Amino acid sequence: RFARGAQRLVTIQSLWKYLPDTDHLWIDLLENLPDNITLSFLMLDQEKTNKRFVARIKKAFEDRRPKAFHRVEFVPRLSKLDYPVFLQKSLFNIDSVGWSGGNTFIDACDSLLPTVTIPGKTLRANHTKAGLECIEMFELISRSGKEQIRLVRELLGDRNLYRASLMKLLKNRDQLFENQRTVDALADHLRASTTPSE
């Protein structure tokens, strides 16, 4: 990806998953990364909602780091063919906080795009964490915004380390797509619940 000139971080959730009290995390992230790194949001909702979201993010940056806003891009909804290409030309998928990725995490894995997440206290905040644990990529799970920044900086600053992360994702992602543990556990439960008691 570095060789192809990718300099983009993406976050690919529906806009309603981004809560206003986490807007500062995007600002902190860009502030601590090289100036050539951009952050892309996908405009997946209705036009009115998209415009309201853009205005909110713009104001958040203007209040704290107005000069960094030019490094944020808002990408119109992509076709089914363009979407995976877009992901493949990106460096990281930055998960939303509070309601993390499920399908989007799988999309990123399928495109060999590492996802960085900050888990929370609810089930819906831990979807991506569970997926990363399933494919044994514990190192992409951060406990805080500061730890997430450190992790992304570390991987962006060391191409060999980043390449190793891609290779691990390539090797382990089938554990996510072909995982039989849930199916086996459900089968065991159904067999136990339908077995006549003695």
PDB file of C-alpha atoms in Angstrom:
ATOM      1  CA  ARG A   1       0.000   0.000   0.000  1.00  0.00           C
ATOM      2  CA  PHE A   2       2.827   2.410   0.766  1.00  0.00           C
ATOM      3  CA  ALA A   3       4.320   1.539  -2.596  1.00  0.00           C
ATOM      4  CA  ARG A   4       1.038   2.467  -4.298  1.00  0.00           C
ATOM      5  CA  GLY A   5       1.032   5.828  -2.541  1.00  0.00           C
ATOM      6  CA  ALA A   6      -1.833   5.188  -0.128  1.00  0.00           C
ATOM      7  CA  GLN A   7      -1.960   7.989   2.443  1.00  0.00           C
ATOM      8  CA  ARG A   8      -5.546   7.631   3.602  1.00  0.00           C
ATOM      9  CA  LEU A   9      -7.193   6.486   6.794  1.00  0.00           C
ATOM     10  CA  VAL A  10     -10.846   5.568   6.370  1.00  0.00           C
ATOM     11  CA  THR A  11     -13.794   5.142   8.670  1.00  0.00           C
ATOM     12  CA  ILE A  12     -16.623   3.361   6.908  1.00  0.00           C
ATOM     13  CA  GLN A  13     -19.588   3.265   9.274  1.00  0.00           C
ATOM     14  CA  SER A  14     -23.041   4.727   8.832  1.00  0.00           C
ATOM     15  CA  LEU A  15     -22.940   8.317  10.062  1.00  0.00           C
ATOM     16  CA  TRP A  16     -25.363   7.753  12.952  1.00  0.00           C
ATOM     17  CA  LYS A  17     -22.677   5.626  14.622  1.00  0.00           C
ATOM     18  CA  TYR A  18     -20.437   8.676  15.138  1.00  0.00           C
ATOM     19  CA  LEU A  19     -21.484  10.402  18.336  1.00  0.00           C
ATOM     20  CA  PRO A  20     -20.608  14.081  18.890  1.00  0.00           C
ATOM     21  CA  ASP A  21     -18.708  13.346  22.091  1.00  0.00           C
ATOM     22  CA  THR A  22     -16.167  11.298  20.089  1.00  0.00           C
ATOM     23  CA  ASP A  23     -15.479  13.971  17.442  1.00  0.00           C
ATOM     24  CA  HIS A  24     -12.338  15.021  19.308  1.00  0.00           C
ATOM     25  CA  LEU A  25     -10.785  11.613  18.597  1.00  0.00           C
ATOM     26  CA  TRP A  26     -10.588  12.395  14.854  1.00  0.00           C
ATOM     27  CA  ILE A  27      -8.945  15.726  15.579  1.00  0.00           C
ATOM     28  CA  ASP A  28      -6.444  14.200  17.993  1.00  0.00           C
ATOM     29  CA  LEU A  29      -5.628  11.466  15.478  1.00  0.00           C
ATOM     30  CA  LEU A  30      -4.866  13.811  12.574  1.00  0.00           C
ATOM     31  CA  GLU A  31      -3.010  16.215  14.826  1.00  0.00           C
ATOM     32  CA  ASN A  32      -0.565  13.461  15.751  1.00  0.00           C
ATOM     33  CA  LEU A  33      -0.010  12.043  12.261  1.00  0.00           C
ATOM     34  CA  PRO A  34       2.098  13.323   9.340  1.00  0.00           C
ATOM     35  CA  ASP A  35       0.596  16.163   7.321  1.00  0.00           C
ATOM     36  CA  ASN A  36       0.202  13.993   4.217  1.00  0.00           C
ATOM     37  CA  ILE A  37      -2.243  11.629   5.953  1.00  0.00           C
ATOM     38  CA  THR A  38      -5.939  12.233   5.271  1.00  0.00           C
ATOM     39  CA  LEU A  39      -9.070  10.888   6.953  1.00  0.00           C
ATOM     40  CA  SER A  40     -12.041   9.834   4.831  1.00  0.00           C
ATOM     41  CA  PHE A  41     -15.656   9.511   5.923  1.00  0.00           C
ATOM     42  CA  LEU A  42     -18.130   7.779   3.614  1.00  0.00           C
ATOM     43  CA  MET A  43     -21.359   9.697   3.051  1.00  0.00           C
ATOM     44  CA  LEU A  44     -23.754   6.773   3.414  1.00  0.00           C
ATOM     45  CA  ASP A  45     -26.921   8.473   4.624  1.00  0.00           C
ATOM     46  CA  GLN A  46     -29.522  10.796   3.121  1.00  0.00           C
ATOM     47  CA  GLU A  47     -28.306  14.113   1.722  1.00  0.00           C
ATOM     48  CA  LYS A  48     -29.704  16.130   4.624  1.00  0.00           C
ATOM     49  CA  THR A  49     -27.995  13.875   7.169  1.00  0.00           C
ATOM     50  CA  ASN A  50     -24.733  13.942   5.222  1.00  0.00           C
ATOM     51  CA  LYS A  51     -24.707  17.762   5.159  1.00  0.00           C
ATOM     52  CA  ARG A  52     -25.478  17.978   8.864  1.00  0.00           C
ATOM     53  CA  PHE A  53     -22.641  15.565   9.661  1.00  0.00           C
ATOM     54  CA  VAL A  54     -20.127  17.471   7.507  1.00  0.00           C
ATOM     55  CA  ALA A  55     -21.110  20.736   9.221  1.00  0.00           C
ATOM     56  CA  ARG A  56     -20.673  19.167  12.659  1.00  0.00           C
ATOM     57  CA  ILE A  57     -17.220  17.765  11.901  1.00  0.00           C
ATOM     58  CA  LYS A  58     -16.147  21.041  10.317  1.00  0.00           C
ATOM     59  CA  LYS A  59     -17.211  22.988  13.402  1.00  0.00           C
ATOM     60  CA  ALA A  60     -15.406  20.542  15.699  1.00  0.00           C
ATOM     61  CA  PHE A  61     -12.178  21.130  13.769  1.00  0.00           C
ATOM     62  CA  GLU A  62     -12.706  24.896  13.569  1.00  0.00           C
ATOM     63  CA  ASP A  63     -13.117  25.033  17.337  1.00  0.00           C
ATOM     64  CA  ARG A  64      -9.859  23.172  18.011  1.00  0.00           C
ATOM     65  CA  ARG A  65      -7.623  22.656  14.950  1.00  0.00           C
ATOM     66  CA  PRO A  66      -8.994  24.614  11.973  1.00  0.00           C
ATOM     67  CA  LYS A  67      -5.858  24.132   9.866  1.00  0.00           C
ATOM     68  CA  ALA A  68      -6.261  20.351   9.999  1.00  0.00           C
ATOM     69  CA  PHE A  69      -9.732  20.283   8.430  1.00  0.00           C
ATOM     70  CA  HIS A  70      -8.326  20.288   4.888  1.00  0.00           C
ATOM     71  CA  ARG A  71      -7.040  16.764   5.625  1.00  0.00           C
ATOM     72  CA  VAL A  72     -10.595  15.465   6.082  1.00  0.00           C
ATOM     73  CA  GLU A  73     -12.529  14.268   3.040  1.00  0.00           C
ATOM     74  CA  PHE A  74     -16.162  13.280   2.679  1.00  0.00           C
ATOM     75  CA  VAL A  75     -16.562  10.630   0.007  1.00  0.00           C
ATOM     76  CA  PRO A  76     -19.902  10.179  -1.792  1.00  0.00           C
ATOM     77  CA  ARG A  77     -21.520   6.754  -1.669  1.00  0.00           C
ATOM     78  CA  LEU A  78     -19.492   4.318  -3.763  1.00  0.00           C
ATOM     79  CA  SER A  79     -20.661   1.609  -6.123  1.00  0.00           C
ATOM     80  CA  LYS A  80     -20.213  -2.054  -5.211  1.00  0.00           C
ATOM     81  CA  LEU A  81     -17.239  -2.147  -7.573  1.00  0.00           C
ATOM     82  CA  ASP A  82     -15.597   1.070  -6.349  1.00  0.00           C
ATOM     83  CA  TYR A  83     -16.021   0.368  -2.637  1.00  0.00           C
ATOM     84  CA  PRO A  84     -13.470  -2.488  -2.309  1.00  0.00           C
ATOM     85  CA  VAL A  85     -11.009  -0.601  -4.535  1.00  0.00           C
ATOM     86  CA  PHE A  86     -11.333   2.405  -2.219  1.00  0.00           C
ATOM     87  CA  LEU A  87     -10.601   0.202   0.803  1.00  0.00           C
ATOM     88  CA  GLN A  88      -7.627  -1.441  -0.906  1.00  0.00           C
ATOM     89  CA  LYS A  89      -6.105   1.995  -1.518  1.00  0.00           C
ATOM     90  CA  SER A  90      -6.341   2.932   2.161  1.00  0.00           C
ATOM     91  CA  LEU A  91      -3.960   2.281   5.056  1.00  0.00           C
ATOM     92  CA  PHE A  92      -6.283   1.724   8.017  1.00  0.00           C
ATOM     93  CA  ASN A  93      -9.941   1.486   8.871  1.00  0.00           C
ATOM     94  CA  ILE A  94     -10.540   3.475  12.071  1.00  0.00           C
ATOM     95  CA  ASP A  95     -13.535   2.002  13.865  1.00  0.00           C
ATOM     96  CA  SER A  96     -16.350   4.106  15.278  1.00  0.00           C
ATOM     97  CA  VAL A  97     -16.528   4.258  19.076  1.00  0.00           C
ATOM     98  CA  GLY A  98     -19.587   3.059  20.955  1.00  0.00           C
ATOM     99  CA  TRP A  99     -21.099   1.047  18.115  1.00  0.00           C
ATOM    100  CA  SER A 100     -18.320  -0.746  16.321  1.00  0.00           C
ATOM    101  CA  GLY A 101     -18.148  -2.454  12.965  1.00  0.00           C
ATOM    102  CA  GLY A 102     -19.698  -5.784  12.099  1.00  0.00           C
ATOM    103  CA  ASN A 103     -20.238  -5.972   8.356  1.00  0.00           C
ATOM    104  CA  THR A 104     -17.799  -3.115   7.814  1.00  0.00           C
ATOM    105  CA  PHE A 105     -15.096  -4.970   9.743  1.00  0.00           C
ATOM    106  CA  ILE A 106     -15.637  -7.975   7.481  1.00  0.00           C
ATOM    107  CA  ASP A 107     -15.500  -5.691   4.419  1.00  0.00           C
ATOM    108  CA  ALA A 108     -12.157  -4.338   5.621  1.00  0.00           C
ATOM    109  CA  CYS A 109     -10.753  -7.816   6.266  1.00  0.00           C
ATOM    110  CA  ASP A 110     -11.887  -8.940   2.838  1.00  0.00           C
ATOM    111  CA  SER A 111      -9.989  -5.984   1.337  1.00  0.00           C
ATOM    112  CA  LEU A 112      -6.915  -6.708   3.488  1.00  0.00           C
ATOM    113  CA  LEU A 113      -7.386  -3.445   5.363  1.00  0.00           C
ATOM    114  CA  PRO A 114      -6.393  -3.487   9.071  1.00  0.00           C
ATOM    115  CA  THR A 115      -9.030  -2.141  11.469  1.00  0.00           C
ATOM    116  CA  VAL A 116      -8.110  -0.347  14.678  1.00  0.00           C
ATOM    117  CA  THR A 117     -10.773  -0.287  17.386  1.00  0.00           C
ATOM    118  CA  ILE A 118     -11.450   1.070  20.856  1.00  0.00           C
ATOM    119  CA  PRO A 119     -13.873  -1.338  22.593  1.00  0.00           C
ATOM    120  CA  GLY A 120     -16.502  -0.205  25.076  1.00  0.00           C
ATOM    121  CA  LYS A 121     -18.684  -1.571  27.853  1.00  0.00           C
ATOM    122  CA  THR A 122     -21.631  -2.698  25.718  1.00  0.00           C
ATOM    123  CA  LEU A 123     -22.029  -5.615  23.330  1.00  0.00           C
ATOM    124  CA  ARG A 124     -22.473  -3.322  20.327  1.00  0.00           C
ATOM    125  CA  ALA A 125     -19.210  -1.551  21.185  1.00  0.00           C
ATOM    126  CA  ASN A 126     -17.237  -4.775  20.950  1.00  0.00           C
ATOM    127  CA  HIS A 127     -18.119  -6.275  17.564  1.00  0.00           C
ATOM    128  CA  THR A 128     -14.763  -5.408  16.009  1.00  0.00           C
ATOM    129  CA  LYS A 129     -12.863  -6.373  19.154  1.00  0.00           C
ATOM    130  CA  ALA A 130     -14.420  -9.846  18.978  1.00  0.00           C
ATOM    131  CA  GLY A 131     -13.507 -10.119  15.294  1.00  0.00           C
ATOM    132  CA  LEU A 132      -9.904  -9.085  15.917  1.00  0.00           C
ATOM    133  CA  GLU A 133      -9.637 -11.596  18.751  1.00  0.00           C
ATOM    134  CA  CYS A 134     -11.017 -14.286  16.446  1.00  0.00           C
ATOM    135  CA  ILE A 135      -8.216 -13.641  13.943  1.00  0.00           C
ATOM    136  CA  GLU A 136      -5.644 -13.188  16.729  1.00  0.00           C
ATOM    137  CA  MET A 137      -4.849  -9.560  15.940  1.00  0.00           C
ATOM    138  CA  PHE A 138      -5.006  -8.377  19.535  1.00  0.00           C
ATOM    139  CA  GLU A 139      -2.437  -5.678  18.788  1.00  0.00           C
ATOM    140  CA  LEU A 140      -5.056  -3.641  16.861  1.00  0.00           C
ATOM    141  CA  ILE A 141      -7.298  -3.313  19.932  1.00  0.00           C
ATOM    142  CA  SER A 142      -6.689  -0.025  21.752  1.00  0.00           C
ATOM    143  CA  ARG A 143      -7.849   0.912  25.222  1.00  0.00           C
ATOM    144  CA  SER A 144      -8.036   4.657  24.604  1.00  0.00           C
ATOM    145  CA  GLY A 145      -7.719   7.363  21.985  1.00  0.00           C
ATOM    146  CA  LYS A 146      -4.111   7.995  23.027  1.00  0.00           C
ATOM    147  CA  GLU A 147      -3.243   4.321  22.643  1.00  0.00           C
ATOM    148  CA  GLN A 148      -4.919   4.260  19.233  1.00  0.00           C
ATOM    149  CA  ILE A 149      -2.825   7.225  18.092  1.00  0.00           C
ATOM    150  CA  ARG A 150       0.339   5.528  19.333  1.00  0.00           C
ATOM    151  CA  LEU A 151      -0.551   2.331  17.506  1.00  0.00           C
ATOM    152  CA  VAL A 152      -1.324   4.021  14.189  1.00  0.00           C
ATOM    153  CA  ARG A 153       1.818   6.172  14.415  1.00  0.00           C
ATOM    154  CA  GLU A 154       3.923   3.112  15.144  1.00  0.00           C
ATOM    155  CA  LEU A 155       2.582   1.145  12.187  1.00  0.00           C
ATOM    156  CA  LEU A 156       2.743   4.089   9.787  1.00  0.00           C
ATOM    157  CA  GLY A 157       6.309   4.792  10.859  1.00  0.00           C
ATOM    158  CA  ASP A 158       7.595   1.272  10.242  1.00  0.00           C
ATOM    159  CA  ARG A 159       6.796  -0.224   6.842  1.00  0.00           C
ATOM    160  CA  ASN A 160       8.093  -3.638   7.833  1.00  0.00           C
ATOM    161  CA  LEU A 161       5.810  -3.674  10.870  1.00  0.00           C
ATOM    162  CA  TYR A 162       2.850  -2.549   8.752  1.00  0.00           C
ATOM    163  CA  ARG A 163       3.632  -5.194   6.122  1.00  0.00           C
ATOM    164  CA  ALA A 164       3.795  -7.836   8.858  1.00  0.00           C
ATOM    165  CA  SER A 165       0.340  -6.736  10.019  1.00  0.00           C
ATOM    166  CA  LEU A 166      -1.026  -7.156   6.483  1.00  0.00           C
ATOM    167  CA  MET A 167       0.511 -10.611   6.184  1.00  0.00           C
ATOM    168  CA  LYS A 168      -0.959 -11.663   9.519  1.00  0.00           C
ATOM    169  CA  LEU A 169      -4.380 -10.418   8.421  1.00  0.00           C
ATOM    170  CA  LEU A 170      -4.051 -12.314   5.144  1.00  0.00           C
ATOM    171  CA  LYS A 171      -3.071 -15.497   6.989  1.00  0.00           C
ATOM    172  CA  ASN A 172      -5.663 -15.331   9.783  1.00  0.00           C
ATOM    173  CA  ARG A 173      -8.784 -13.787   8.252  1.00  0.00           C
ATOM    174  CA  ASP A 174     -10.100 -17.184   7.147  1.00  0.00           C
ATOM    175  CA  GLN A 175     -10.557 -17.931  10.851  1.00  0.00           C
ATOM    176  CA  LEU A 176     -13.254 -15.285  10.722  1.00  0.00           C
ATOM    177  CA  PHE A 177     -14.884 -16.315   7.451  1.00  0.00           C
ATOM    178  CA  GLU A 178     -14.675 -20.085   8.033  1.00  0.00           C
ATOM    179  CA  ASN A 179     -15.127 -20.166  11.806  1.00  0.00           C
ATOM    180  CA  GLN A 180     -17.262 -23.185  12.795  1.00  0.00           C
ATOM    181  CA  ARG A 181     -17.241 -22.655  16.558  1.00  0.00           C
ATOM    182  CA  THR A 182     -20.532 -20.774  16.680  1.00  0.00           C
ATOM    183  CA  VAL A 183     -22.247 -23.285  14.392  1.00  0.00           C
ATOM    184  CA  ASP A 184     -20.914 -26.195  16.454  1.00  0.00           C
ATOM    185  CA  ALA A 185     -21.999 -24.563  19.723  1.00  0.00           C
ATOM    186  CA  LEU A 186     -25.508 -23.967  18.355  1.00  0.00           C
ATOM    187  CA  ALA A 187     -25.698 -27.564  17.124  1.00  0.00           C
ATOM    188  CA  ASP A 188     -24.663 -28.843  20.548  1.00  0.00           C
ATOM    189  CA  HIS A 189     -27.301 -26.659  22.199  1.00  0.00           C
ATOM    190  CA  LEU A 190     -30.050 -27.827  19.844  1.00  0.00           C
ATOM    191  CA  ARG A 191     -29.114 -31.466  20.318  1.00  0.00           C
ATOM    192  CA  ALA A 192     -29.137 -31.053  24.086  1.00  0.00           C
ATOM    193  CA  SER A 193     -32.475 -29.251  24.107  1.00  0.00           C
ATOM    194  CA  THR A 194     -34.187 -31.859  21.925  1.00  0.00           C
ATOM    195  CA  THR A 195     -32.825 -34.932  23.675  1.00  0.00           C
ATOM    196  CA  PRO A 196     -35.583 -36.549  25.791  1.00  0.00           C
ATOM    197  CA  SER A 197     -34.808 -36.489  29.468  1.00  0.00           C
ATOM    198  CA  GLU A 198     -34.493 -39.848  31.185  1.00  0.00           C
TER     199      GLU A 198
END
